[in-house]
Amino acid sequence: MTDASINSTSTAHEAQFGDYFALLKPRVMTLVVFTAFVGLLAAPVAVHPFVGFCAILFIAVGGGASGALNMWYDADIDAVMKRTARRPIPAGKIAPQEALAIGVALSGFSVVLLGLATNWVAAGLLAFTIFFYAVVYTMWLKRWTPQNIVIGGAAGAFPPMIGWAAATGGIAVESVLMFCLTFMWTPPHFWALALFMRSDYDKAEVPMLTVTHGRPATRAHILAYTVLLAVLALALAFTDVGGPVYLAVALVLNALFLKGAFAIWRRDETAAEADNYLAERRFFKLSLLYLFAHFGAILVEAGLDRFGLGLSLGGLT
Amino acid sequence: MSFRPEHEMHTRRKGRNIGVGLVLGALIAIIFGLTYVKITSQGFQTPASATEAQG
């Protein structure tokens, strides 16, 4: 019997390369790549472009590895939710054990290579992020507490800090505030989604705030977090990575975001069902623009700084 | 002796095998590139000269 004959069983869904790539959650990876890139470029220490490229790549692979581990553990939940039923494991394209092996291998691989390419502070932060997302969020909090989104959001918030650490070898007020920006943004973003995707989370028995504390409480939580987010987002304008461009973007988007959160808070389920959750859907769409625009503005400020056109508003650092 | 594919598995998994090949090729290029950047950077010292400098 040859090796080929051992693996020759024909399956209806032969996994292709794209299915393995889908295990790494490429859409989430876009956010990871973008925010890590901003963190790296906003840092006051210049990095060789090739080292910078590798750092972003390894951070993305690490993020992807944690996504594969999440898909391995959550395959049962994914199978019952409409949004996730077509993922490679519930779709029967990839075996759960295969996803676990890929997740573990890529985790170790990305951390070690990031450490060798940049420094061990950045590698340590990446390792902690993978651990936090795969173990603390996926295995522990997600099925246990309605605050799952709040605490789990930390995992998605680490990439700009890792990018910053890759350049500077440390942690600073700016990188912590960039972390806070994504961290505080995550709950309103996901709770708005949970409000208009209600049946999905109910079916999967994931303790979302909408299920455990009711929908009016979720609406109030969205408003509270949006207010806190606005404070942190504006604070970033007065650090070394901020400036007038960032401040202008933050003022406009936070005003719109607060307006949206206020509209969500004011209405009840009857009003929401009447227009098919229009305000919640709008808020969710705006939340996507919100994050990309804030980090985009930090990137613009970093670019202006490089050309000696940066204008710091000072204050916090 | 030819290396002609002997099994339909080879055609079935062609896309996956090409993908893995490209990933491995990219990995080699990245490690090579990183090594080149590191040893041509200004602060680079070989382990032997770093030990001598300390001693």
CSV table of C-alpha atoms in Angstrom, one decimal:
chain,number,residue,atom,x,y,z
A,1,MET,CA,0.0,0.0,0.0
A,2,THR,CA,1.4,3.3,-1.0
A,3,ASP,CA,0.9,6.7,0.7
A,4,ALA,CA,-1.1,7.8,-2.3
A,5,SER,CA,-3.6,4.9,-1.8
A,6,ILE,CA,-4.0,5.8,1.9
A,7,ASN,CA,-5.3,9.3,1.0
A,8,SER,CA,-7.1,8.5,-2.2
A,9,THR,CA,-10.6,8.4,-0.9
A,10,SER,CA,-12.8,10.5,-3.1
A,11,THR,CA,-14.9,13.1,-1.2
A,12,ALA,CA,-17.8,15.1,-2.5
A,13,HIS,CA,-16.1,18.3,-1.3
A,14,GLU,CA,-12.4,18.1,-1.9
A,15,ALA,CA,-10.9,20.9,0.0
A,16,GLN,CA,-9.1,23.4,-2.2
A,17,PHE,CA,-6.4,25.9,-1.3
A,18,GLY,CA,-9.1,28.6,-1.0
A,19,ASP,CA,-10.9,26.6,1.7
A,20,TYR,CA,-7.8,26.5,3.8
A,21,PHE,CA,-7.4,30.2,3.2
A,22,ALA,CA,-11.0,30.8,4.3
A,23,LEU,CA,-10.1,29.1,7.7
A,24,LEU,CA,-7.9,32.2,8.4
A,25,LYS,CA,-11.0,34.5,8.2
A,26,PRO,CA,-9.6,36.8,5.5
A,27,ARG,CA,-12.2,39.5,6.1
A,28,VAL,CA,-11.2,39.9,9.8
A,29,MET,CA,-7.6,39.8,8.5
A,30,THR,CA,-8.2,43.0,6.5
A,31,LEU,CA,-8.9,44.8,9.8
A,32,VAL,CA,-5.9,43.2,11.4
A,33,VAL,CA,-3.6,44.1,8.5
A,34,PHE,CA,-4.8,47.7,8.3
A,35,THR,CA,-4.7,48.5,12.0
A,36,ALA,CA,-1.3,46.8,12.5
A,37,PHE,CA,0.0,48.7,9.5
A,38,VAL,CA,-1.2,52.0,11.0
A,39,GLY,CA,0.4,51.1,14.3
A,40,LEU,CA,3.7,50.3,12.6
A,41,LEU,CA,3.8,53.5,10.6
A,42,ALA,CA,2.5,55.8,13.3
A,43,ALA,CA,5.4,54.7,15.6
A,44,PRO,CA,8.2,57.2,16.0
A,45,VAL,CA,10.9,54.7,14.9
A,46,ALA,CA,11.4,54.0,11.2
A,47,VAL,CA,11.4,50.4,10.2
A,48,HIS,CA,13.1,48.9,7.1
A,49,PRO,CA,10.2,48.5,4.6
A,50,PHE,CA,10.9,44.8,4.1
A,51,VAL,CA,11.0,44.1,7.8
A,52,GLY,CA,7.8,46.2,8.1
A,53,PHE,CA,6.1,44.1,5.4
A,54,CYS,CA,7.2,40.9,7.1
A,55,ALA,CA,5.9,42.1,10.5
A,56,ILE,CA,2.5,42.9,9.1
A,57,LEU,CA,2.5,39.5,7.3
A,58,PHE,CA,3.3,37.6,10.4
A,59,ILE,CA,0.7,39.5,12.5
A,60,ALA,CA,-1.9,38.7,9.8
A,61,VAL,CA,-0.9,35.0,9.8
A,62,GLY,CA,-1.1,35.0,13.6
A,63,GLY,CA,-4.5,36.6,13.4
A,64,GLY,CA,-5.5,34.0,10.8
A,65,ALA,CA,-4.2,31.2,13.0
A,66,SER,CA,-6.4,32.3,15.9
A,67,GLY,CA,-9.3,32.4,13.4
A,68,ALA,CA,-8.7,28.8,12.4
A,69,LEU,CA,-8.6,27.8,16.1
A,70,ASN,CA,-11.9,29.7,16.6
A,71,MET,CA,-13.5,27.8,13.7
A,72,TRP,CA,-12.3,24.5,15.0
A,73,TYR,CA,-13.8,25.1,18.4
A,74,ASP,CA,-16.9,26.8,17.3
A,75,ALA,CA,-17.8,24.4,14.4
A,76,ASP,CA,-21.0,23.3,16.3
A,77,ILE,CA,-22.3,26.9,16.7
A,78,ASP,CA,-21.2,27.9,13.1
A,79,ALA,CA,-23.3,25.0,11.7
A,80,VAL,CA,-26.6,26.4,13.1
A,81,MET,CA,-26.0,30.1,12.3
A,82,LYS,CA,-27.0,31.3,8.8
A,83,ARG,CA,-24.1,33.7,8.6
A,84,THR,CA,-21.4,31.1,9.4
A,85,ALA,CA,-22.9,27.8,8.1
A,86,ARG,CA,-20.9,28.0,4.9
A,87,ARG,CA,-17.5,28.1,6.7
A,88,PRO,CA,-15.2,25.3,5.7
A,89,ILE,CA,-15.8,23.0,8.7
A,90,PRO,CA,-19.6,23.1,8.9
A,91,ALA,CA,-19.7,22.9,5.1
A,92,GLY,CA,-17.8,19.6,5.4
A,93,LYS,CA,-14.8,20.7,3.3
A,94,ILE,CA,-12.2,20.6,6.1
A,95,ALA,CA,-12.0,18.2,9.0
A,96,PRO,CA,-12.0,19.9,12.5
A,97,GLN,CA,-8.7,18.2,13.4
A,98,GLU,CA,-7.1,19.6,10.3
A,99,ALA,CA,-8.2,23.1,11.2
A,100,LEU,CA,-6.8,22.6,14.7
A,101,ALA,CA,-3.4,21.5,13.3
A,102,ILE,CA,-3.3,24.4,10.9
A,103,GLY,CA,-4.2,26.8,13.7
A,104,VAL,CA,-1.6,25.5,16.1
A,105,ALA,CA,1.2,25.3,13.5
A,106,LEU,CA,0.6,28.8,12.1
A,107,SER,CA,0.4,30.3,15.6
A,108,GLY,CA,3.8,29.0,16.6
A,109,PHE,CA,5.2,29.8,13.2
A,110,SER,CA,3.9,33.5,13.2
A,111,VAL,CA,5.1,34.2,16.7
A,112,VAL,CA,8.6,32.9,16.3
A,113,LEU,CA,9.1,34.6,12.9
A,114,LEU,CA,7.8,37.9,14.2
A,115,GLY,CA,10.2,37.7,17.1
A,116,LEU,CA,13.1,36.9,14.8
A,117,ALA,CA,12.1,39.6,12.3
A,118,THR,CA,11.4,42.4,14.8
A,119,ASN,CA,11.6,41.9,18.6
A,120,TRP,CA,10.2,39.6,21.3
A,121,VAL,CA,7.9,42.3,22.8
A,122,ALA,CA,5.9,42.3,19.6
A,123,ALA,CA,6.1,38.5,19.4
A,124,GLY,CA,4.9,38.2,23.0
A,125,LEU,CA,1.9,40.5,22.3
A,126,LEU,CA,1.0,38.4,19.2
A,127,ALA,CA,1.2,35.2,21.2
A,128,PHE,CA,-1.0,36.8,23.9
A,129,THR,CA,-3.5,37.9,21.3
A,130,ILE,CA,-3.8,34.4,19.8
A,131,PHE,CA,-4.2,32.9,23.3
A,132,PHE,CA,-6.7,35.6,24.2
A,133,TYR,CA,-8.9,35.0,21.1
A,134,ALA,CA,-8.6,31.2,21.0
A,135,VAL,CA,-8.8,30.4,24.6
A,136,VAL,CA,-10.1,33.3,26.7
A,137,TYR,CA,-12.7,34.4,24.2
A,138,THR,CA,-13.6,31.3,22.1
A,139,MET,CA,-13.3,28.6,24.7
A,140,TRP,CA,-14.2,30.4,27.8
A,141,LEU,CA,-16.2,33.7,27.5
A,142,LYS,CA,-18.2,33.3,24.3
A,143,ARG,CA,-20.6,30.6,25.7
A,144,TRP,CA,-20.5,31.8,29.2
A,145,THR,CA,-21.1,35.5,29.6
A,146,PRO,CA,-23.1,38.2,27.7
A,147,GLN,CA,-20.0,40.4,28.1
A,148,ASN,CA,-18.3,38.0,25.6
A,149,ILE,CA,-18.1,40.7,23.0
A,150,VAL,CA,-16.7,43.3,25.3
A,151,ILE,CA,-13.8,41.3,26.6
A,152,GLY,CA,-13.3,39.3,23.4
A,153,GLY,CA,-13.0,42.5,21.5
A,154,ALA,CA,-9.6,43.0,23.1
A,155,ALA,CA,-8.2,40.3,20.8
A,156,GLY,CA,-9.1,42.3,17.7
A,157,ALA,CA,-7.8,45.5,19.3
A,158,PHE,CA,-4.2,44.3,19.8
A,159,PRO,CA,-2.9,44.5,16.2
A,160,PRO,CA,-2.0,48.3,16.2
A,161,MET,CA,-0.2,47.7,19.5
A,162,ILE,CA,1.7,44.8,18.0
A,163,GLY,CA,2.6,47.0,15.0
A,164,TRP,CA,3.8,49.8,17.3
A,165,ALA,CA,5.8,47.3,19.3
A,166,ALA,CA,7.3,45.8,16.2
A,167,ALA,CA,8.8,49.3,15.4
A,168,THR,CA,9.6,50.6,18.9
A,169,GLY,CA,10.1,47.4,20.9
A,170,GLY,CA,7.7,48.7,23.6
A,171,ILE,CA,4.3,50.0,24.6
A,172,ALA,CA,3.2,53.7,24.8
A,173,VAL,CA,0.2,55.9,25.6
A,174,GLU,CA,-0.5,56.2,21.8
A,175,SER,CA,-0.5,52.4,21.2
A,176,VAL,CA,-2.7,51.8,24.3
A,177,LEU,CA,-5.2,54.5,23.0
A,178,MET,CA,-5.2,52.8,19.6
A,179,PHE,CA,-6.0,49.6,21.3
A,180,CYS,CA,-8.8,51.3,23.3
A,181,LEU,CA,-10.3,52.7,20.1
A,182,THR,CA,-10.9,49.2,18.6
A,183,PHE,CA,-11.7,47.7,22.0
A,184,MET,CA,-14.5,50.2,22.8
A,185,TRP,CA,-15.7,50.2,19.2
A,186,THR,CA,-16.3,46.4,19.1
A,187,PRO,CA,-19.3,46.1,21.5
A,188,PRO,CA,-21.6,48.7,19.8
A,189,HIS,CA,-20.6,47.3,16.4
A,190,PHE,CA,-21.5,43.7,17.3
A,191,TRP,CA,-24.6,44.6,19.5
A,192,ALA,CA,-26.0,46.5,16.5
A,193,LEU,CA,-25.5,43.4,14.4
A,194,ALA,CA,-27.1,41.2,17.1
A,195,LEU,CA,-30.2,43.5,17.1
A,196,PHE,CA,-31.0,42.9,13.5
A,197,MET,CA,-29.6,39.3,13.2
A,198,ARG,CA,-31.6,38.1,16.2
A,199,SER,CA,-32.6,34.6,15.1
A,200,ASP,CA,-29.0,33.6,14.4
A,201,TYR,CA,-27.6,34.1,17.9
A,202,ASP,CA,-30.8,32.8,19.5
A,203,LYS,CA,-30.5,29.6,17.6
A,204,ALA,CA,-26.9,29.1,18.5
A,205,GLU,CA,-27.6,29.7,22.2
A,206,VAL,CA,-24.7,32.1,22.4
A,207,PRO,CA,-25.4,34.4,25.4
A,208,MET,CA,-25.6,37.6,23.6
A,209,LEU,CA,-26.7,40.7,25.6
A,210,THR,CA,-29.9,40.8,23.4
A,211,VAL,CA,-30.9,37.3,24.7
A,212,THR,CA,-29.8,37.5,28.3
A,213,HIS,CA,-30.6,41.1,29.3
A,214,GLY,CA,-33.2,42.0,26.6
A,215,ARG,CA,-33.1,44.3,23.7
A,216,PRO,CA,-33.9,47.6,25.5
A,217,ALA,CA,-30.8,46.9,27.7
A,218,THR,CA,-28.7,46.3,24.6
A,219,ARG,CA,-29.8,49.6,23.1
A,220,ALA,CA,-28.8,51.4,26.4
A,221,HIS,CA,-25.4,49.5,26.3
A,222,ILE,CA,-24.8,50.6,22.7
A,223,LEU,CA,-25.3,54.3,23.7
A,224,ALA,CA,-23.1,54.0,26.9
A,225,TYR,CA,-20.2,52.4,25.0
A,226,THR,CA,-20.5,54.9,22.1
A,227,VAL,CA,-20.2,57.8,24.6
A,228,LEU,CA,-17.0,56.2,26.2
A,229,LEU,CA,-15.7,55.5,22.7
A,230,ALA,CA,-16.1,59.1,21.7
A,231,VAL,CA,-14.0,60.3,24.7
A,232,LEU,CA,-11.2,57.9,23.9
A,233,ALA,CA,-11.3,58.6,20.2
A,234,LEU,CA,-11.0,62.3,20.8
A,235,ALA,CA,-8.2,61.8,23.4
A,236,LEU,CA,-6.1,60.2,20.7
A,237,ALA,CA,-6.1,63.5,18.8
A,238,PHE,CA,-4.0,65.1,21.5
A,239,THR,CA,-1.2,62.5,21.4
A,240,ASP,CA,1.8,62.4,19.1
A,241,VAL,CA,-0.1,60.2,16.6
A,242,GLY,CA,-3.0,62.7,16.4
A,243,GLY,CA,-3.3,66.1,14.9
A,244,PRO,CA,-5.8,68.4,13.1
A,245,VAL,CA,-6.7,65.9,10.4
A,246,TYR,CA,-7.4,63.2,12.9
A,247,LEU,CA,-9.3,65.6,15.1
A,248,ALA,CA,-11.6,66.7,12.3
A,249,VAL,CA,-12.3,63.1,11.3
A,250,ALA,CA,-12.9,62.1,14.9
A,251,LEU,CA,-15.3,65.1,15.5
A,252,VAL,CA,-17.4,64.4,12.5
A,253,LEU,CA,-17.6,60.6,12.9
A,254,ASN,CA,-18.2,60.6,16.6
A,255,ALA,CA,-21.0,63.1,16.2
A,256,LEU,CA,-22.6,60.8,13.6
A,257,PHE,CA,-21.9,57.7,15.7
A,258,LEU,CA,-23.4,59.3,18.8
A,259,LYS,CA,-26.5,60.4,16.8
A,260,GLY,CA,-26.9,56.8,15.5
A,261,ALA,CA,-26.5,55.3,19.0
A,262,PHE,CA,-29.0,57.9,20.4
A,263,ALA,CA,-31.5,56.9,17.7
A,264,ILE,CA,-31.1,53.2,18.5
A,265,TRP,CA,-31.6,53.9,22.2
A,266,ARG,CA,-34.7,56.0,21.7
A,267,ARG,CA,-36.7,53.4,19.7
A,268,ASP,CA,-38.3,50.2,20.8
A,269,GLU,CA,-38.8,46.9,19.0
A,270,THR,CA,-42.1,47.8,17.4
A,271,ALA,CA,-40.5,50.8,15.7
A,272,ALA,CA,-37.5,48.8,14.7
A,273,GLU,CA,-39.5,46.0,13.2
A,274,ALA,CA,-41.7,48.5,11.3
A,275,ASP,CA,-38.7,49.6,9.2
A,276,ASN,CA,-36.8,46.3,9.3
A,277,TYR,CA,-34.1,47.7,11.8
A,278,LEU,CA,-33.1,50.5,9.5
A,279,ALA,CA,-31.4,52.6,12.3
A,280,GLU,CA,-29.5,49.5,13.5
A,281,ARG,CA,-28.4,48.6,10.0
A,282,ARG,CA,-27.2,52.1,9.3
A,283,PHE,CA,-25.3,52.2,12.6
A,284,PHE,CA,-23.6,49.0,11.8
A,285,LYS,CA,-22.6,50.2,8.3
A,286,LEU,CA,-21.3,53.5,9.9
A,287,SER,CA,-19.3,51.5,12.4
A,288,LEU,CA,-17.3,50.0,9.6
A,289,LEU,CA,-16.5,53.4,8.2
A,290,TYR,CA,-15.8,54.8,11.7
A,291,LEU,CA,-12.9,52.5,12.4
A,292,PHE,CA,-11.3,52.6,9.0
A,293,ALA,CA,-11.6,56.4,8.9
A,294,HIS,CA,-10.0,56.8,12.3
A,295,PHE,CA,-7.1,54.6,11.5
A,296,GLY,CA,-6.9,56.2,8.1
A,297,ALA,CA,-6.6,59.6,9.7
A,298,ILE,CA,-3.8,58.4,11.9
A,299,LEU,CA,-2.1,57.1,8.8
A,300,VAL,CA,-2.5,60.5,7.1
A,301,GLU,CA,-1.0,62.2,10.2
A,302,ALA,CA,1.9,59.8,10.1
A,303,GLY,CA,2.4,60.6,6.4
A,304,LEU,CA,2.3,64.4,7.1
A,305,ASP,CA,4.9,63.9,9.9
A,306,ARG,CA,7.3,62.1,7.5
A,307,PHE,CA,7.2,65.1,5.2
A,308,GLY,CA,7.6,67.6,8.1
A,309,LEU,CA,4.0,68.8,7.7
A,310,GLY,CA,2.7,67.3,10.9
A,311,LEU,CA,1.1,69.5,13.5
A,312,SER,CA,0.8,68.0,16.9
A,313,LEU,CA,-2.0,69.2,19.2
A,314,GLY,CA,0.2,68.1,22.1
A,315,GLY,CA,-1.3,67.5,25.6
A,316,LEU,CA,-1.3,63.8,26.4
A,317,THR,CA,2.3,62.9,25.5
B,1,MET,CA,10.5,5.8,-15.4
B,2,SER,CA,8.2,8.7,-15.9
B,3,PHE,CA,6.6,11.0,-13.3
B,4,ARG,CA,3.3,10.9,-15.0
B,5,PRO,CA,0.4,11.3,-12.4
B,6,GLU,CA,-0.7,7.8,-11.5
B,7,HIS,CA,-3.9,8.6,-9.7
B,8,GLU,CA,-6.9,11.0,-10.2
B,9,MET,CA,-6.0,12.4,-6.7
B,10,HIS,CA,-3.2,14.3,-8.4
B,11,THR,CA,-5.6,16.2,-10.6
B,12,ARG,CA,-8.2,16.6,-7.8
B,13,ARG,CA,-5.6,18.2,-5.5
B,14,LYS,CA,-3.8,20.1,-8.1
B,15,GLY,CA,-4.9,23.6,-6.9
B,16,ARG,CA,-4.1,22.8,-3.4
B,17,ASN,CA,-0.6,21.5,-4.2
B,18,ILE,CA,0.2,24.5,-6.4
B,19,GLY,CA,-1.0,26.7,-3.5
B,20,VAL,CA,1.2,25.0,-1.0
B,21,GLY,CA,4.1,25.1,-3.4
B,22,LEU,CA,3.7,28.9,-3.8
B,23,VAL,CA,3.4,29.4,0.0
B,24,LEU,CA,6.7,27.5,0.6
B,25,GLY,CA,8.4,29.4,-2.2
B,26,ALA,CA,7.2,32.7,-0.7
B,27,LEU,CA,8.5,31.5,2.7
B,28,ILE,CA,12.0,30.9,1.3
B,29,ALA,CA,12.0,34.3,-0.3
B,30,ILE,CA,10.9,36.0,2.9
B,31,ILE,CA,13.5,34.3,5.1
B,32,PHE,CA,16.2,35.1,2.5
B,33,GLY,CA,15.0,38.7,2.3
B,34,LEU,CA,15.0,39.1,6.1
B,35,THR,CA,18.4,37.6,6.4
B,36,TYR,CA,19.8,39.9,3.7
B,37,VAL,CA,18.2,43.0,5.4
B,38,LYS,CA,19.5,42.0,8.8
B,39,ILE,CA,23.1,41.4,7.8
B,40,THR,CA,23.3,44.5,5.7
B,41,SER,CA,21.9,46.8,8.4
B,42,GLN,CA,24.3,49.2,10.0
B,43,GLY,CA,24.1,47.7,13.5
B,44,PHE,CA,24.8,44.1,12.5
B,45,GLN,CA,27.6,42.2,14.3
B,46,THR,CA,28.5,38.6,13.8
B,47,PRO,CA,28.2,36.6,17.0
B,48,ALA,CA,32.0,36.2,17.3
B,49,SER,CA,32.7,40.0,16.9
B,50,ALA,CA,29.8,40.8,19.4
B,51,THR,CA,31.5,38.5,22.0
B,52,GLU,CA,34.9,40.0,21.4
B,53,ALA,CA,33.4,43.5,21.8
B,54,GLN,CA,31.9,42.5,25.1
B,55,GLY,CA,35.1,40.9,26.4
